[in-house]
Short mmCIF file of C-alpha atoms and ligand atoms in Angstrom, two decimals:
data_model
loop_
_atom_site.label_atom_id
_atom_site.label_comp_id
_atom_site.label_asym_id
_atom_site.label_seq_id
_atom_site.Cartn_x
_atom_site.Cartn_y
_atom_site.Cartn_z
CA UNK E 1 9.60 -27.19 -12.19
CA UNK E 2 12.08 -25.54 -14.51
CA UNK E 3 15.57 -26.44 -13.33
CA UNK E 4 17.46 -24.94 -16.24
CA UNK E 5 20.03 -22.21 -15.72
CA UNK E 6 19.28 -18.63 -16.73
CA UNK E 7 21.79 -18.90 -19.56
CA UNK E 8 19.68 -21.66 -21.11
CA UNK E 9 16.22 -20.16 -20.55
CA UNK E 10 16.68 -16.44 -21.16
CA UNK E 11 19.67 -15.52 -23.27
CA UNK E 12 18.61 -11.87 -23.51
CA UNK E 13 18.57 -11.18 -19.78
CA UNK E 14 21.58 -13.40 -19.18
CA UNK E 15 23.57 -11.34 -21.66
CA UNK E 16 22.37 -8.05 -20.18
CA UNK E 17 23.44 -9.10 -16.69
CA UNK E 18 26.85 -10.11 -18.06
CA UNK E 19 27.20 -6.69 -19.70
CA UNK E 20 26.29 -4.96 -16.43
CA UNK E 21 28.87 -7.08 -14.61
CA UNK E 22 31.50 -5.96 -17.12
CA UNK E 23 30.48 -2.33 -16.69
CA UNK E 24 30.90 -2.66 -12.92
CA UNK E 25 34.14 -4.61 -13.23
CA UNK E 26 35.94 -2.24 -15.63
CA UNK E 27 34.63 1.18 -14.64
CA UNK E 28 35.08 3.40 -11.60
CA UNK E 29 31.83 3.48 -9.62
CA UNK E 30 31.82 6.79 -7.77
CA UNK E 31 28.16 7.35 -6.99
CA UNK E 32 28.26 7.81 -3.19
CA UNK E 33 25.06 5.81 -2.56
CA UNK E 34 26.39 2.70 -4.31
CA UNK E 35 28.53 -0.18 -3.19
CA UNK E 36 29.42 -3.79 -4.02
CA UNK E 37 28.00 -6.59 -1.89
CA UNK E 38 29.94 -9.71 -1.01
CA UNK E 39 29.28 -13.09 -2.59
CA UNK E 40 27.75 -14.22 0.71
CA UNK E 41 25.23 -11.37 0.71
CA UNK E 42 24.35 -12.14 -2.89
CA UNK E 43 23.97 -15.82 -2.11
CA UNK E 44 21.45 -15.06 0.64
CA UNK E 45 19.62 -12.67 -1.72
CA UNK E 46 19.37 -15.33 -4.38
CA UNK E 47 18.18 -18.03 -1.97
CA UNK E 48 14.89 -19.91 -1.48
CA UNK E 49 13.92 -17.30 1.15
CA UNK E 50 12.39 -15.43 -1.81
CA UNK E 51 9.61 -18.03 -2.06
CA UNK E 52 7.96 -17.36 1.28
CA UNK E 53 5.06 -15.24 2.50
CA UNK E 54 5.34 -14.16 6.12
CA UNK E 55 3.07 -11.20 6.90
CA UNK E 56 3.43 -10.29 10.56
CA UNK E 57 6.45 -10.59 12.84
CA UNK E 58 8.49 -13.51 14.27
CA UNK E 59 6.15 -15.64 16.41
CA UNK E 60 3.09 -13.70 15.18
CA UNK E 61 2.61 -14.59 11.50
CA UNK E 62 -0.51 -14.79 9.35
CA UNK E 63 0.91 -17.72 7.36
CA UNK E 64 2.25 -21.14 8.32
CA UNK E 65 5.69 -22.49 7.56
CA UNK E 66 7.65 -19.61 9.04
CA UNK E 67 9.90 -21.53 11.41
CA UNK E 68 13.11 -20.66 9.57
CA UNK E 69 11.99 -17.26 8.37
CA UNK E 70 11.45 -16.36 12.05
CA UNK E 71 14.98 -17.49 12.91
CA UNK E 72 16.52 -15.39 10.14
CA UNK E 73 14.47 -12.28 10.99
CA UNK E 74 15.30 -12.58 14.70
CA UNK E 75 19.00 -12.89 13.91
CA UNK E 76 18.80 -9.76 11.75
CA UNK E 77 16.97 -7.84 14.51
CA UNK E 78 19.47 -8.83 17.22
CA UNK E 79 22.39 -7.85 14.99
CA UNK E 80 20.87 -4.42 14.32
CA UNK E 81 20.30 -3.80 18.04
CA UNK E 82 23.88 -4.71 18.88
CA UNK E 83 25.60 -2.89 16.02
CA UNK E 84 23.65 0.35 16.22
CA UNK E 85 23.14 0.33 20.01
CA UNK E 86 19.34 0.66 19.84
CA UNK E 87 16.43 -0.76 21.85
CA UNK E 88 14.22 -1.94 19.02
CA UNK E 89 14.60 -2.74 15.31
CA UNK E 90 12.28 -3.36 12.39
CA UNK E 91 14.06 -5.00 9.45
CA UNK E 92 11.08 -5.29 7.09
CA UNK E 93 10.95 -1.97 5.15
CA UNK E 94 11.37 -2.59 1.41
CA UNK E 95 13.73 0.36 0.99
CA UNK E 96 14.67 3.73 2.46
CA UNK E 97 11.69 5.70 1.17
CA UNK E 98 9.07 3.18 2.39
CA UNK E 99 10.86 3.13 5.77
CA UNK E 100 10.51 6.89 6.04
CA UNK E 101 6.87 6.69 4.94
CA UNK E 102 6.23 4.21 7.76
CA UNK E 103 7.78 6.63 10.26
CA UNK E 104 5.34 9.34 9.17
CA UNK E 105 2.46 6.88 9.47
CA UNK E 106 3.56 5.97 13.00
CA UNK E 107 3.95 9.55 14.24
CA UNK E 108 1.93 12.04 12.20
CA UNK E 109 -1.59 12.68 11.04
CA UNK E 110 -2.09 14.02 7.49
CA UNK E 111 -1.20 17.74 7.18
CA UNK E 112 0.66 17.93 10.49
CA UNK E 113 3.86 19.98 10.48
CA UNK E 114 7.15 18.19 9.79
CA UNK E 115 10.60 19.65 9.13
CA UNK E 116 13.59 18.44 7.11
CA UNK E 117 16.63 19.56 5.13
CA UNK E 118 15.71 20.96 1.74
CA UNK E 119 16.40 18.73 -1.29
CA UNK E 120 18.55 21.23 -3.24
CA UNK E 121 20.57 21.65 -0.02
CA UNK E 122 21.35 17.95 0.07
CA UNK E 123 18.25 16.64 1.88
CA UNK E 124 16.18 13.67 0.73
CA UNK E 125 12.88 13.74 -1.19
CA UNK E 126 11.12 11.99 1.70
CA UNK E 127 12.05 14.74 4.17
CA UNK E 128 9.30 17.06 2.95
CA UNK E 129 10.18 17.98 -0.63
CA UNK E 130 7.18 19.33 -2.55
CA UNK E 131 7.04 16.66 -5.29
CA UNK E 132 7.22 13.78 -2.77
CA UNK E 133 4.31 12.29 -0.75
CA UNK E 134 6.06 13.80 2.27
CA UNK E 135 5.58 17.32 0.96
CA UNK E 136 2.11 16.63 -0.41
CA UNK E 137 0.53 14.92 2.62
CA UNK E 138 2.23 16.92 5.36
CA UNK E 139 2.83 20.58 6.08
CA UNK E 140 6.53 20.49 5.37
CA UNK E 141 8.97 23.14 6.57
CA UNK E 142 12.47 23.02 5.09
CA UNK E 143 15.73 24.14 6.63
CA UNK E 144 18.86 24.92 4.61
CA UNK E 145 22.65 24.98 4.64
CA UNK E 146 24.74 28.14 4.76
CA UNK E 147 27.05 29.18 1.91
CA UNK E 148 29.90 27.36 3.71
CA UNK E 149 27.93 24.10 3.29
CA UNK E 150 27.14 23.57 7.00
CA UNK E 151 23.54 23.31 8.28
CA UNK E 152 22.12 26.67 9.35
CA UNK E 153 21.13 25.98 13.00
CA UNK E 154 19.90 29.52 13.54
CA UNK E 155 17.36 29.08 10.78
CA UNK E 156 16.43 25.55 11.84
CA UNK E 157 15.89 26.68 15.44
CA UNK E 158 13.76 29.69 14.56
CA UNK E 159 11.67 27.65 12.09
CA UNK E 160 11.12 24.99 14.76
CA UNK E 161 10.08 27.59 17.35
CA UNK E 162 7.71 29.25 14.90
CA UNK E 163 6.07 26.15 13.34
CA UNK E 164 6.33 23.54 16.16
CA UNK E 165 6.92 20.48 13.94
CA UNK E 166 5.81 17.08 15.20
CA UNK E 167 8.84 15.45 13.61
CA UNK E 168 12.27 16.76 12.60
CA UNK E 169 14.60 14.92 10.20
CA UNK E 170 18.37 15.04 10.44
CA UNK E 171 20.32 13.27 7.71
CA UNK E 172 20.70 13.85 3.99
CA UNK E 173 21.88 12.50 0.65
CA UNK E 174 24.38 15.16 -0.38
CA UNK E 175 25.95 16.59 2.77
CA UNK E 176 29.74 16.55 3.07
CA UNK E 177 30.06 17.30 6.79
CA UNK E 178 29.32 15.18 9.88
CA UNK E 179 25.64 15.15 10.72
CA UNK E 180 25.01 17.35 13.77
CA UNK E 181 22.85 14.90 15.74
CA UNK E 182 23.46 16.63 19.07
CA UNK E 183 22.63 20.12 17.82
CA UNK E 184 19.47 19.01 16.03
CA UNK E 185 18.40 17.04 19.14
CA UNK E 186 18.61 20.23 21.18
CA UNK E 187 16.27 21.95 18.73
CA UNK E 188 13.85 19.00 18.63
CA UNK E 189 13.81 18.63 22.43
CA UNK E 190 13.16 22.34 22.88
CA UNK E 191 9.96 22.19 20.81
CA UNK E 192 8.95 18.66 21.86
CA UNK E 193 9.41 17.14 18.38
CA UNK E 194 10.49 13.61 17.54
CA UNK E 195 14.00 13.65 16.11
CA UNK E 196 14.42 11.09 13.34
CA UNK E 197 17.99 10.52 12.13
CA UNK E 198 18.03 9.22 8.56
CA UNK E 199 21.53 7.75 8.36
CA UNK E 200 21.05 6.09 4.93
CA UNK E 201 24.35 7.43 3.59
CA UNK E 202 26.57 7.07 6.64
CA UNK E 203 25.25 3.91 8.35
CA UNK E 204 28.38 1.96 7.44
CA UNK E 205 30.61 4.79 8.65
CA UNK E 206 28.73 4.91 11.97
CA UNK E 207 28.98 1.15 12.49
CA UNK E 208 32.67 1.30 11.61
CA UNK E 209 33.33 4.16 14.03
CA UNK E 210 34.15 6.69 11.29
CA UNK E 211 31.14 8.97 11.95
CA UNK E 212 29.41 9.92 15.25
CA UNK E 213 26.43 7.77 16.25
CA UNK E 214 22.85 9.06 16.44
CA UNK E 215 21.64 6.57 19.04
CA UNK E 216 21.96 8.91 22.05
CA UNK E 217 20.35 11.87 20.32
CA UNK E 218 17.54 10.67 18.03
CA UNK E 219 14.27 9.01 19.02
CA UNK E 220 14.14 7.02 15.81
CA UNK E 221 16.82 6.10 13.29
CA UNK E 222 16.13 4.99 9.74
CA UNK E 223 18.63 3.73 7.22
CA UNK E 224 18.97 1.98 3.92
CA UNK E 225 21.09 -1.16 4.01
CA UNK E 226 22.64 -0.90 0.53
CA UNK E 227 24.83 2.20 0.74
CA UNK E 228 27.92 2.37 2.99
CA UNK E 229 26.50 -0.53 5.04
CA UNK E 230 27.18 -2.75 1.99
CA UNK E 231 24.11 -4.96 2.23
CA UNK E 232 21.21 -5.76 -0.12
CA UNK E 233 18.70 -3.10 -1.19
CA UNK E 234 16.52 -2.71 1.92
CA UNK E 235 16.06 -0.60 5.03
CA UNK E 236 15.83 -0.57 8.83
CA UNK E 237 13.84 1.46 11.33
CA UNK E 238 15.30 1.62 14.83
CA UNK E 239 13.89 2.97 18.08
CA UNK E 240 16.44 4.23 20.60
CA UNK E 241 16.33 4.17 24.42
CA UNK E 242 15.73 7.90 24.23
CA UNK E 243 12.79 7.24 21.91
CA UNK E 244 11.24 4.78 24.38
CA UNK E 245 11.67 7.28 27.21
CA UNK E 246 9.76 9.89 25.21
CA UNK E 247 7.07 7.43 24.12
CA UNK E 248 6.98 3.92 25.65
CA UNK E 249 4.72 2.74 22.80
CA UNK E 250 7.07 3.88 20.05
CA UNK E 251 8.31 0.40 19.13
CA UNK E 252 4.75 -0.96 18.69
CA UNK E 253 3.78 2.15 16.73
CA UNK E 254 6.66 1.62 14.30
CA UNK E 255 5.95 -2.09 13.86
CA UNK E 256 2.25 -1.46 13.26
CA UNK E 257 3.04 1.28 10.76
CA UNK E 258 5.33 -0.98 8.72
CA UNK E 259 2.83 -3.88 8.83
CA UNK E 260 -0.14 -3.72 8.38
CA UNK E 261 0.03 0.07 7.98
CA UNK E 262 2.23 0.47 4.96
CA UNK E 263 3.43 -2.89 3.63
CA UNK E 264 2.31 -6.46 3.11
CA UNK E 265 4.65 -9.42 3.24
CA UNK E 266 8.32 -8.76 3.99
CA UNK E 267 11.07 -9.67 1.51
CA UNK E 268 12.53 -12.56 3.46
CA UNK E 269 15.45 -13.11 1.08
CA UNK E 270 16.47 -9.48 1.63
CA UNK E 271 16.16 -9.83 5.40
CA UNK E 272 18.42 -12.90 5.35
CA UNK E 273 20.94 -10.95 3.28
CA UNK E 274 20.71 -7.96 5.65
CA UNK E 275 21.62 -10.32 8.50
CA UNK E 276 24.67 -11.49 6.54
CA UNK E 277 25.75 -7.92 5.78
CA UNK E 278 25.39 -6.97 9.46
CA UNK E 279 27.62 -9.83 10.51
CA UNK E 280 30.21 -8.67 7.98
CA UNK E 281 29.93 -5.13 9.34
CA UNK E 282 30.59 -6.37 12.87
CA UNK E 283 34.28 -7.00 12.23
CA UNK E 284 37.68 -5.30 12.50
CA UNK E 285 37.95 -5.46 8.68
CA UNK E 286 34.79 -3.40 8.32
CA UNK E 287 36.07 -0.79 10.79
CA UNK E 288 39.17 -0.50 8.66
CA UNK E 289 36.98 -0.23 5.56
CA UNK E 290 34.89 2.60 7.03
CA UNK E 291 37.96 4.62 8.01
CA UNK E 292 39.55 4.01 4.60
CA UNK E 293 36.38 5.27 2.86
CA UNK E 294 36.79 8.60 4.68
CA UNK E 295 40.59 8.73 4.17
CA UNK E 296 40.04 8.09 0.45
CA UNK E 297 37.40 10.83 0.22
CA UNK E 298 39.75 13.32 1.90
CA UNK E 299 42.64 12.36 -0.41
CA UNK E 300 40.43 12.64 -3.49
CA UNK E 301 39.01 15.99 -2.34
CA UNK E 302 42.52 17.38 -1.86
CA UNK E 303 43.64 16.19 -5.29
CA UNK E 304 40.59 17.69 -6.99
CA UNK E 305 41.23 21.04 -5.28
CA UNK E 306 44.93 20.87 -6.15
CA UNK E 307 43.82 20.46 -9.77
CA UNK E 308 41.71 23.60 -9.66
CA UNK E 309 38.24 22.31 -8.80
CA UNK E 310 36.07 24.12 -6.29
CA UNK E 311 34.38 21.92 -3.64
CA UNK E 312 31.29 22.75 -1.61
CA UNK E 313 32.46 23.43 1.95
CA UNK E 314 36.07 23.13 0.80
CA UNK E 315 36.43 19.42 1.58
CA UNK E 316 34.69 16.51 3.31
CA UNK E 317 34.22 14.77 6.67
CA UNK E 318 32.67 11.63 5.22
CA UNK E 319 32.49 9.51 2.05
CA UNK E 320 31.09 12.20 -0.19
CA UNK E 321 32.36 15.18 -2.19
CA UNK E 322 30.34 17.86 -3.94
CA UNK E 323 32.13 19.69 -6.73
CA UNK E 324 30.83 23.18 -7.43
CA UNK E 325 31.20 23.77 -11.17
CA UNK E 326 29.90 27.35 -11.22
CA UNK E 327 33.44 28.67 -11.90
CA UNK E 328 33.09 26.94 -15.31
CA UNK E 329 29.42 27.81 -15.69
CA UNK E 330 26.12 27.47 -13.82
CA UNK E 331 24.22 24.28 -14.74
CA UNK E 332 27.45 22.52 -15.81
CA UNK E 333 26.80 19.25 -13.91
CA UNK E 334 25.37 17.44 -16.91
CA UNK E 335 28.48 18.10 -19.04
CA UNK E 336 30.81 16.86 -16.30
CA UNK E 337 28.70 13.74 -15.68
CA UNK E 338 28.69 12.81 -19.39
CA UNK E 339 32.39 13.46 -19.91
CA UNK E 340 33.30 11.40 -16.86
CA UNK E 341 31.06 8.58 -18.05
CA UNK E 342 32.88 8.62 -21.41
CA UNK E 343 36.09 8.29 -19.41
CA UNK E 344 34.77 5.24 -17.51
CA UNK E 345 33.99 7.15 -14.30
CA UNK E 346 30.41 7.11 -12.99
CA UNK E 347 29.19 10.05 -10.87
CA UNK E 348 25.92 11.96 -10.73
CA UNK E 349 25.05 15.56 -11.43
CA UNK E 350 23.75 17.25 -8.30
CA UNK E 351 22.54 20.59 -7.04
CA UNK E 352 24.88 22.67 -4.89
CA UNK E 353 23.67 24.88 -2.00
CA UNK E 354 21.81 27.92 -3.42
CA UNK E 355 22.20 26.46 -6.90
CA UNK E 356 21.84 29.25 -9.48
CA UNK E 357 20.55 26.71 -12.03
CA UNK E 358 17.83 23.99 -11.72
CA UNK E 359 17.59 20.41 -10.32
CA UNK E 360 17.56 19.02 -13.88
CA UNK E 361 20.54 21.14 -14.90
CA UNK E 362 22.33 21.41 -11.56
CA UNK E 363 25.66 23.13 -11.10
CA UNK E 364 27.53 20.36 -9.34
CA UNK E 365 28.48 16.71 -9.32
CA UNK E 366 28.36 14.33 -6.38
CA UNK E 367 31.31 11.97 -5.94
CA UNK E 368 31.82 9.13 -3.45
CA UNK E 369 34.43 6.61 -2.38
CA UNK E 370 32.50 3.68 -0.75
CA UNK E 371 32.45 1.42 -3.82
CA UNK E 372 36.08 1.98 -4.85
CA UNK E 373 37.21 1.38 -1.28
CA UNK E 374 35.40 -1.98 -1.31
CA UNK E 375 37.59 -2.90 -4.30
CA UNK E 376 40.66 -2.20 -2.14
CA UNK E 377 41.71 1.14 -3.60
CA UNK E 378 43.57 3.55 -1.32
CA UNK E 379 44.90 7.14 -1.27
CA UNK E 380 47.41 6.53 -4.06
CA UNK E 381 44.67 5.44 -6.46
CA UNK E 382 42.49 8.38 -5.35
CA UNK E 383 45.22 10.81 -6.38
CA UNK E 384 45.45 9.25 -9.83
CA UNK E 385 41.66 9.26 -10.18
CA UNK E 386 41.48 12.90 -9.07
CA UNK E 387 43.88 13.87 -11.86
CA UNK E 388 41.81 11.95 -14.44
CA UNK E 389 38.59 13.55 -13.21
CA UNK E 390 40.00 17.06 -13.41
CA UNK E 391 41.36 16.36 -16.91
CA UNK E 392 38.00 14.95 -18.07
CA UNK E 393 36.06 17.92 -16.70
CA UNK E 394 38.56 20.23 -18.36
CA UNK E 395 37.49 18.79 -21.72
CA UNK E 396 33.98 20.19 -21.14
CA UNK E 397 35.04 23.78 -20.39
CA UNK E 398 34.23 25.15 -23.84
CA UNK E 399 30.59 23.97 -23.77
CA UNK E 400 28.16 26.51 -22.36
CA UNK E 401 24.55 25.65 -21.58
CA UNK E 402 22.25 27.99 -23.54
CA UNK E 403 19.31 29.68 -21.74
CA UNK E 404 16.82 28.65 -24.43
CA UNK E 405 15.28 25.14 -24.23
CA UNK E 406 15.55 24.10 -27.90
CA UNK E 407 19.10 25.40 -28.12
CA UNK E 408 19.94 23.37 -25.03
CA UNK E 409 18.79 20.16 -26.69
CA UNK E 410 20.81 20.89 -29.81
CA UNK E 411 23.97 21.72 -27.94
CA UNK E 412 23.69 18.68 -25.67
CA UNK E 413 23.30 16.45 -28.73
CA UNK E 414 26.38 17.96 -30.34
CA UNK E 415 28.27 17.68 -27.04
CA UNK E 416 27.41 13.99 -26.61
CA UNK E 417 28.59 13.20 -30.14
CA UNK E 418 31.85 15.04 -29.75
CA UNK E 419 32.53 13.66 -26.29
CA UNK E 420 32.26 10.09 -27.61
CA UNK E 421 35.13 10.78 -30.03
CA UNK E 422 37.26 12.80 -27.62
CA UNK E 423 40.80 11.40 -27.57
CA UNK E 424 41.70 12.51 -24.03
CA UNK E 425 38.60 10.80 -22.64
CA UNK E 426 39.25 7.64 -24.64
CA UNK E 427 42.76 7.44 -23.23
CA UNK E 428 41.50 7.94 -19.65
CA UNK E 429 38.93 5.19 -20.19
CA UNK E 430 41.73 2.80 -21.20
CA UNK E 431 43.79 3.77 -18.16
CA UNK E 432 40.73 3.34 -15.93
CA UNK E 433 40.24 -0.18 -17.25
CA UNK E 434 43.85 -1.08 -16.49
CA UNK E 435 43.48 0.25 -12.94
CA UNK E 436 40.27 -1.74 -12.47
CA UNK E 437 41.99 -4.94 -13.57
CA UNK E 438 44.41 -4.50 -10.68
CA UNK E 439 41.46 -4.38 -8.23
CA UNK E 440 39.18 -7.20 -9.38
CA UNK E 441 35.61 -7.16 -8.15
CA UNK E 442 33.76 -10.39 -8.89
CA UNK E 443 36.20 -11.61 -11.54
CA UNK E 444 38.99 -13.96 -10.51
CA UNK E 445 42.40 -12.37 -10.03
C1 PLP F 1 18.99 6.89 -0.30
C2 PLP F 1 18.25 7.63 0.75
C3 PLP F 1 16.93 7.30 1.08
C4 PLP F 1 16.03 6.43 0.26
O1 PLP F 1 16.38 5.21 -0.06
P1 PLP F 1 15.70 4.40 -1.26
O2 PLP F 1 16.10 3.04 -0.91
O3 PLP F 1 16.30 4.95 -2.51
O4 PLP F 1 14.23 4.61 -1.20
C5 PLP F 1 16.34 7.95 2.16
N1 PLP F 1 17.01 8.90 2.83
C6 PLP F 1 18.25 9.27 2.52
C7 PLP F 1 18.93 10.34 3.31
C8 PLP F 1 18.91 8.66 1.46
O5 PLP F 1 20.15 9.07 1.12
#
């Protein structure tokens, strides 16, 4: 048994983890799907629970020695049921995509019709996009958003009537408005489809009362646990009362699809950490956090617009902002992402509705406030950050993406070199570091 510390056994990885910690500590993390877990969540993640095999479910395992694993999994399940107001919960999916795959396995045969929000319109790969298993193994119909950024119900309804999908997804990865659970439920109920709400991005907001709940409208709810919910990387599948009324066997179908249908042994250390995160989320402090995430996003959106940036849908209802950079140039997302990174601000390039460019060279960037809010930042900091972001993006205005592939490579190389030496960006990076020091993450104050 090797009892040495990581520092003593693997200097290379130890150093890399330290560098990553520094990056997180002294930069502004503004990718909307990311967050910072508590020490308690990390402690559970790094516990001896990782050593166990426990295929099956509490009380029905294929391996011995699961007395305490059963206790932890049952605690996690009960906490999910209470927090999300659902009848049944499966806490074993390895992550969001495998959770969604298990839902398909529970409900659909290969090549049956399913419907979801298109990826370039903010939807997720697993909701039927052509390069994903969900688009390859099923007959996937995609609905879209209108130019104002809101979901096009007219289109969704007529597609549903025409194609009669077995399953309809509501939920997305780059949607700045509240998810219309009620409206999509009406469409699903009309055609007899299962409505699955994928609340991966807004789960923490829902639990904290800062976004409407899906539990009265959807039959099934899936979510990741590592985004606004602020837990470890994992996922949940929930069956609602409405789901059980439609199909009394739905809970068993979901459990069978997760194991043995799609997965083997659950990640027990993750499940223990999910339980810890759910307890943290069941608190007045977390409610305050969820509301502050939204208040911060609104303040940041306003500041960006005041500084001349165009936003998809002209603002936000949640934790997420989509900047439309087409006024600078189509396909400009990559320039903005790189310049912001040089300034110590991490975001991701993203398509905008009806993007005139391509998914690899999209015309927007996606910005989020969950991680910064965890650090304790509020509206005042958002205003400062909005000014820095606008100034950083301004530094990219003279670079235009050429149509020709080889020319693109050349220009991007030149851009990256110049951006590294850019004085404005260097100054912002220094200022960012000073701000971060005032809101320590894992470092001591
Ligand atoms: C993030 C996300 C997922 C997938 O989660 P992974 O853990 O990355 O597999 C699924 N659906 C939506 C809407 C998401 O935003």
